[in-house]
C-alpha positions in Angstrom: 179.8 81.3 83.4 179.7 78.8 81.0 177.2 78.9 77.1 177.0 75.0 77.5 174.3 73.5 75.9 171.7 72.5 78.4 170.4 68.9 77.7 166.7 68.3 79.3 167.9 64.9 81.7 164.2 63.2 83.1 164.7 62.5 87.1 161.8 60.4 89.0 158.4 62.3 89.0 158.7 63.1 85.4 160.1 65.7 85.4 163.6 67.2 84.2 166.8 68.8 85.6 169.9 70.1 83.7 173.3 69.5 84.4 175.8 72.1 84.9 179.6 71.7 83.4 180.7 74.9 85.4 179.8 73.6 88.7 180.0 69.8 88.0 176.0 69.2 89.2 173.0 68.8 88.5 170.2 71.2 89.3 168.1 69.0 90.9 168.7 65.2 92.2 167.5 62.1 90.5 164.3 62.2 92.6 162.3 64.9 90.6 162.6 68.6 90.1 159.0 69.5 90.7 158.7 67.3 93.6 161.9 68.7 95.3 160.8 72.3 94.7 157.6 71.0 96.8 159.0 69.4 99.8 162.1 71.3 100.0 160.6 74.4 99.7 157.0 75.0 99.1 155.9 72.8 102.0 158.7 73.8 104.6 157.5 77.8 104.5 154.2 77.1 104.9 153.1 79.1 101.8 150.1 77.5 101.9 148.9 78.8 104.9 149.9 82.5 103.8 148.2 82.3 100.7 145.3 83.1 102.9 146.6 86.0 103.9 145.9 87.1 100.1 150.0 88.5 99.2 152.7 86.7 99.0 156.3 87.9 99.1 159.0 85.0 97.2 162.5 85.2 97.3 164.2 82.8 95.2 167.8 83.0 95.5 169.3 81.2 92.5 166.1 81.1 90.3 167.8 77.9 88.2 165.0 76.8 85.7 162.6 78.1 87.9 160.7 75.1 89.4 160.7 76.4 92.7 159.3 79.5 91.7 156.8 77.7 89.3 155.8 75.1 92.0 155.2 77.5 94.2 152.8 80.2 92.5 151.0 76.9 91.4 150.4 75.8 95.2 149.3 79.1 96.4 147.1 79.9 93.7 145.6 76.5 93.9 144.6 77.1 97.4 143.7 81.0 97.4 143.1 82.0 93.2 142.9 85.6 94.3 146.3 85.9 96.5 148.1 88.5 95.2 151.9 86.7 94.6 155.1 89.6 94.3 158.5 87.3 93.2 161.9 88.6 93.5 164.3 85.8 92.0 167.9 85.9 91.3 170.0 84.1 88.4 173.9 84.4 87.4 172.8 82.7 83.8 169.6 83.8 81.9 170.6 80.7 79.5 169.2 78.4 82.4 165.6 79.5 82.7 165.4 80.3 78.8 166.6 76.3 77.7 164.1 75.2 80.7 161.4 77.7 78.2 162.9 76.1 74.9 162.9 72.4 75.8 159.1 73.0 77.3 159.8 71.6 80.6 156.9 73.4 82.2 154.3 71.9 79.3 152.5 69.8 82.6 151.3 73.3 83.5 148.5 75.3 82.9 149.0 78.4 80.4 148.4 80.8 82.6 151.8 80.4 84.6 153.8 79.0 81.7 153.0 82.4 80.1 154.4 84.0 83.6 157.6 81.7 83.0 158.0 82.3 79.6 158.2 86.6 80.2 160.0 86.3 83.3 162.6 84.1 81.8 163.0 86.4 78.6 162.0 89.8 79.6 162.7 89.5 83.3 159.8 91.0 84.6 156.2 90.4 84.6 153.4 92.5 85.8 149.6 92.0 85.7 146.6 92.2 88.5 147.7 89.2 90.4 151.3 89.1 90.3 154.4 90.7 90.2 158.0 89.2 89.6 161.9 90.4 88.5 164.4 88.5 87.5 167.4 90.0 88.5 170.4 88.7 86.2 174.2 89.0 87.7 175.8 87.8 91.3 173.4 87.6 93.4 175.7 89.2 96.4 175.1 92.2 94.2 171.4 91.6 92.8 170.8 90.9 96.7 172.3 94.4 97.7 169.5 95.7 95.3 167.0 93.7 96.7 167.8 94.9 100.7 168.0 98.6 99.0 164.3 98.5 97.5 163.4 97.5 101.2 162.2 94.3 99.9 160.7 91.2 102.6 160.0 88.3 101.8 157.0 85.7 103.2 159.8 82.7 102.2 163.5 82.5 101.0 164.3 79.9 99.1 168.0 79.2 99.3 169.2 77.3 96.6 172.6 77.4 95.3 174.5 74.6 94.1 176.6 73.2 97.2 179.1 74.8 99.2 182.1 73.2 97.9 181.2 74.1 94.5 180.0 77.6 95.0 181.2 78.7 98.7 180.0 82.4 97.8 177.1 82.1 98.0 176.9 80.2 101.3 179.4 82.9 103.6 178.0 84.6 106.5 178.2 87.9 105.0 175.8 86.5 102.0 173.6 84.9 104.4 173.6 88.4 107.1 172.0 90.5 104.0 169.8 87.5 102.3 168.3 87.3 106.1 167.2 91.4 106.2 165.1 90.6 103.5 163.1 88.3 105.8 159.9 89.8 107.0 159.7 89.2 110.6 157.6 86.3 110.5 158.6 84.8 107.4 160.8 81.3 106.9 163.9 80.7 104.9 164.6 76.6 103.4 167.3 75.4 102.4 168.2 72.1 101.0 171.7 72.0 102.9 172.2 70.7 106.2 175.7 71.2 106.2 177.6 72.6 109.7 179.2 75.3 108.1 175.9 76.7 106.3 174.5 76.1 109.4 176.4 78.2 111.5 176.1 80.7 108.9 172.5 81.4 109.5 173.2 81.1 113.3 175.5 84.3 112.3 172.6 85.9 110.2 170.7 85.8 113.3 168.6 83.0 112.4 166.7 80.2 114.5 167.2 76.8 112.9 165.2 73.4 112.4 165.8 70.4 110.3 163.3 69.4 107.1 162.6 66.3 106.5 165.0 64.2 103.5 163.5 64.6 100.0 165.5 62.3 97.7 168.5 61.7 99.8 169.2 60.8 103.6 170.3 64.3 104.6 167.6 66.3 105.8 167.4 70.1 104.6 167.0 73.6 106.6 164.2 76.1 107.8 165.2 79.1 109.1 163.5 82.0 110.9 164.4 85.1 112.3 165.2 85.1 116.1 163.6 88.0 117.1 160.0 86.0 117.8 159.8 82.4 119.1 162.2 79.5 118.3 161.1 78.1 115.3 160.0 74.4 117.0 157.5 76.2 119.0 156.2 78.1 116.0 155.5 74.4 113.8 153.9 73.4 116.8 151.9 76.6 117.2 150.6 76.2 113.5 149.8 72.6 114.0 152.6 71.7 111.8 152.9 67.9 111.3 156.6 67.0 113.5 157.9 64.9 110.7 158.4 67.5 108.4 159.9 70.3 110.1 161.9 68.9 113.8 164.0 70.8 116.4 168.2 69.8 115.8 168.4 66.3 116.9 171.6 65.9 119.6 174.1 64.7 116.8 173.3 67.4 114.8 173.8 70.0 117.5 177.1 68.2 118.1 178.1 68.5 114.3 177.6 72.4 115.1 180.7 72.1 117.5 183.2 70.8 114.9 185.6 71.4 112.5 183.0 71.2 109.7 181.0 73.9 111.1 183.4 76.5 110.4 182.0 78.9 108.0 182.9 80.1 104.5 183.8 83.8 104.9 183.8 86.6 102.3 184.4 90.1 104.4 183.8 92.2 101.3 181.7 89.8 99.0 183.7 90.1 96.4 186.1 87.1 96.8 186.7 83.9 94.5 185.4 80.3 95.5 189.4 79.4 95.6 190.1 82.0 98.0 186.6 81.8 100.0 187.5 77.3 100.0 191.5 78.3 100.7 190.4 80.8 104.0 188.4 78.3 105.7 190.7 75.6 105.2 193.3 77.4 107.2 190.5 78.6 109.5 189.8 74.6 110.0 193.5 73.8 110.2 193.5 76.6 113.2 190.4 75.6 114.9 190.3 74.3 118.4 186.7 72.6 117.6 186.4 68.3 117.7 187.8 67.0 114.3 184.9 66.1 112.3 185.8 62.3 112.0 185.8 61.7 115.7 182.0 62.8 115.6 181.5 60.8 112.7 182.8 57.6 114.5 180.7 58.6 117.9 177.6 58.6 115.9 178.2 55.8 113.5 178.2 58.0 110.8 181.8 56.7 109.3 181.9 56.5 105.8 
């Protein structure tokens, strides 16, 4: 973990994103912060729909400058004032959410949950009438250990580490098996990644799977639910759900599921390095008896 200096950069809706040295990204992609922490997350677990319930339970896995988490207490308490919201977020680098405090990037909010930010990001916990959040600082396959030992569900996971080539840890089947016991039985996990391996990983965690629609880039992102009720296209369809925001696996994408990209990123004892997670499933891949990658590519016109 890095103490860079984190440099406010403005992406398209206003708002701004940092960029990380230690991974080599940015946090967020040139089309907006705020409005990615919407449709990538916020719209895709139908949070707005539960805030009627009056509670909501948020995970945010890799917390970041905490737009996702901002975006979404905003929404909820826009459409239900009175919903009760419990968050349980996790960060390897307090620096991040404090230089997002510092610089002011939440200043388009009202006071009420820029106060919320402010304590969460500096004390790690807040506590009043209405809501409830921790911050828990460290790796998160530890902090998410914690999380599955207070007995802990969530409403919505939001999954968002930086991508799996640069942080294959926290992407692994193991990670994914205990981040999807702290799903409550109806509750919906997004993801920005559509990539095979990640995929397949929530297929591991026992997870039904559906495609979001692309915010900002071509490559749509993930909702996830647990497999124990109906598949998750019949449960958008059940809850009126508009079909061009959350669709069932189109047949390429299925087919991408039976290649050598979809080969997960393992960690048996979560514990491992990114070079030794990135080194294992290379020589997984290198084994594999699954269709090389490229010839799916060039069936689907997808050559680059």
């Amino acid at each position: 973990m890095t103490n860079q200096d984190f440099t406010p950069q403005l992406t398209a809706d206003g708002s701004y994103t940092f960029f990380s040295e230690e991974f080599n990204e940015s946090f967020h992609s040139h089309f907006g912060a705020k409005q990615e922490s919407y449709f990538k997350y916020v719209v895709p677990t139908f949070l707005l729909e539960k805030a009627q319930q009056g509670t909501v339970r948020l995970l945010d896995v890799c917390y970041g400058l905490g737009y996702n988490t901002a975006t979404a207490i905003e929404k909820i308490w826009e459409v239900n004032p009175k919903c009760f919201i419990q968050v349980i977020a996790l960060e390897v680098n307090p620096a991040v959410p404090q230089a997002a405090i510092k610089h002011q990037l939440f200043e388009n909010y009202n006071s009420k949950l820029i106060d919320i930010l402010t304590k969460l990001a500096f004390q790690f916990q807040v506590h009043t009438p209405s809501f409830k959040a921790e911050l828990l600082i460290g790796d998160a396959r530890d902090k998410i250990k914690q999380v599955h030992q207070f007995g802990f569900k969530a409403d919505a996971i939001f999954l968002d580490p930086f991508s799996p080539p640069q942080c294959p840890q926290l992407w692994t089947i193991e990670f994914l098996q205990l981040v999807s016991r702290c799903l409550q039985l109806d509750g919906l996990l997004a993801t920005y990644s559509c990539a095979a391996a990640v995929r397949t990983a929530l297929l591991h965690a026992r997870l039904n799977i559906a495609s979001t629609s692309p915010v900002g880039r071509k490559a749509p992102g993930t909702v996830a639910k647990l497999n124990s009720l109906c598949p998750i296209d019949k449960q958008t369809k059940d809850l009126n759900y508009y079909p061009h925001q959350v669709a069932a696996l189109s047949q390429s994408e299925k087919e991408h599921l039976q290649t050598r990209a979809a080969v997960p990123y393992r960690d048996p004892k979560l514990i491992d390095s990114p070079e030794v997670i990135l080194k294992r499933r290379k020589l997984e891949q290198e084994d594999s008896d699954l269709e090389a990658t490229s010839h799916w590519r060039k069936r689907w016109l997808l050559v680059r």
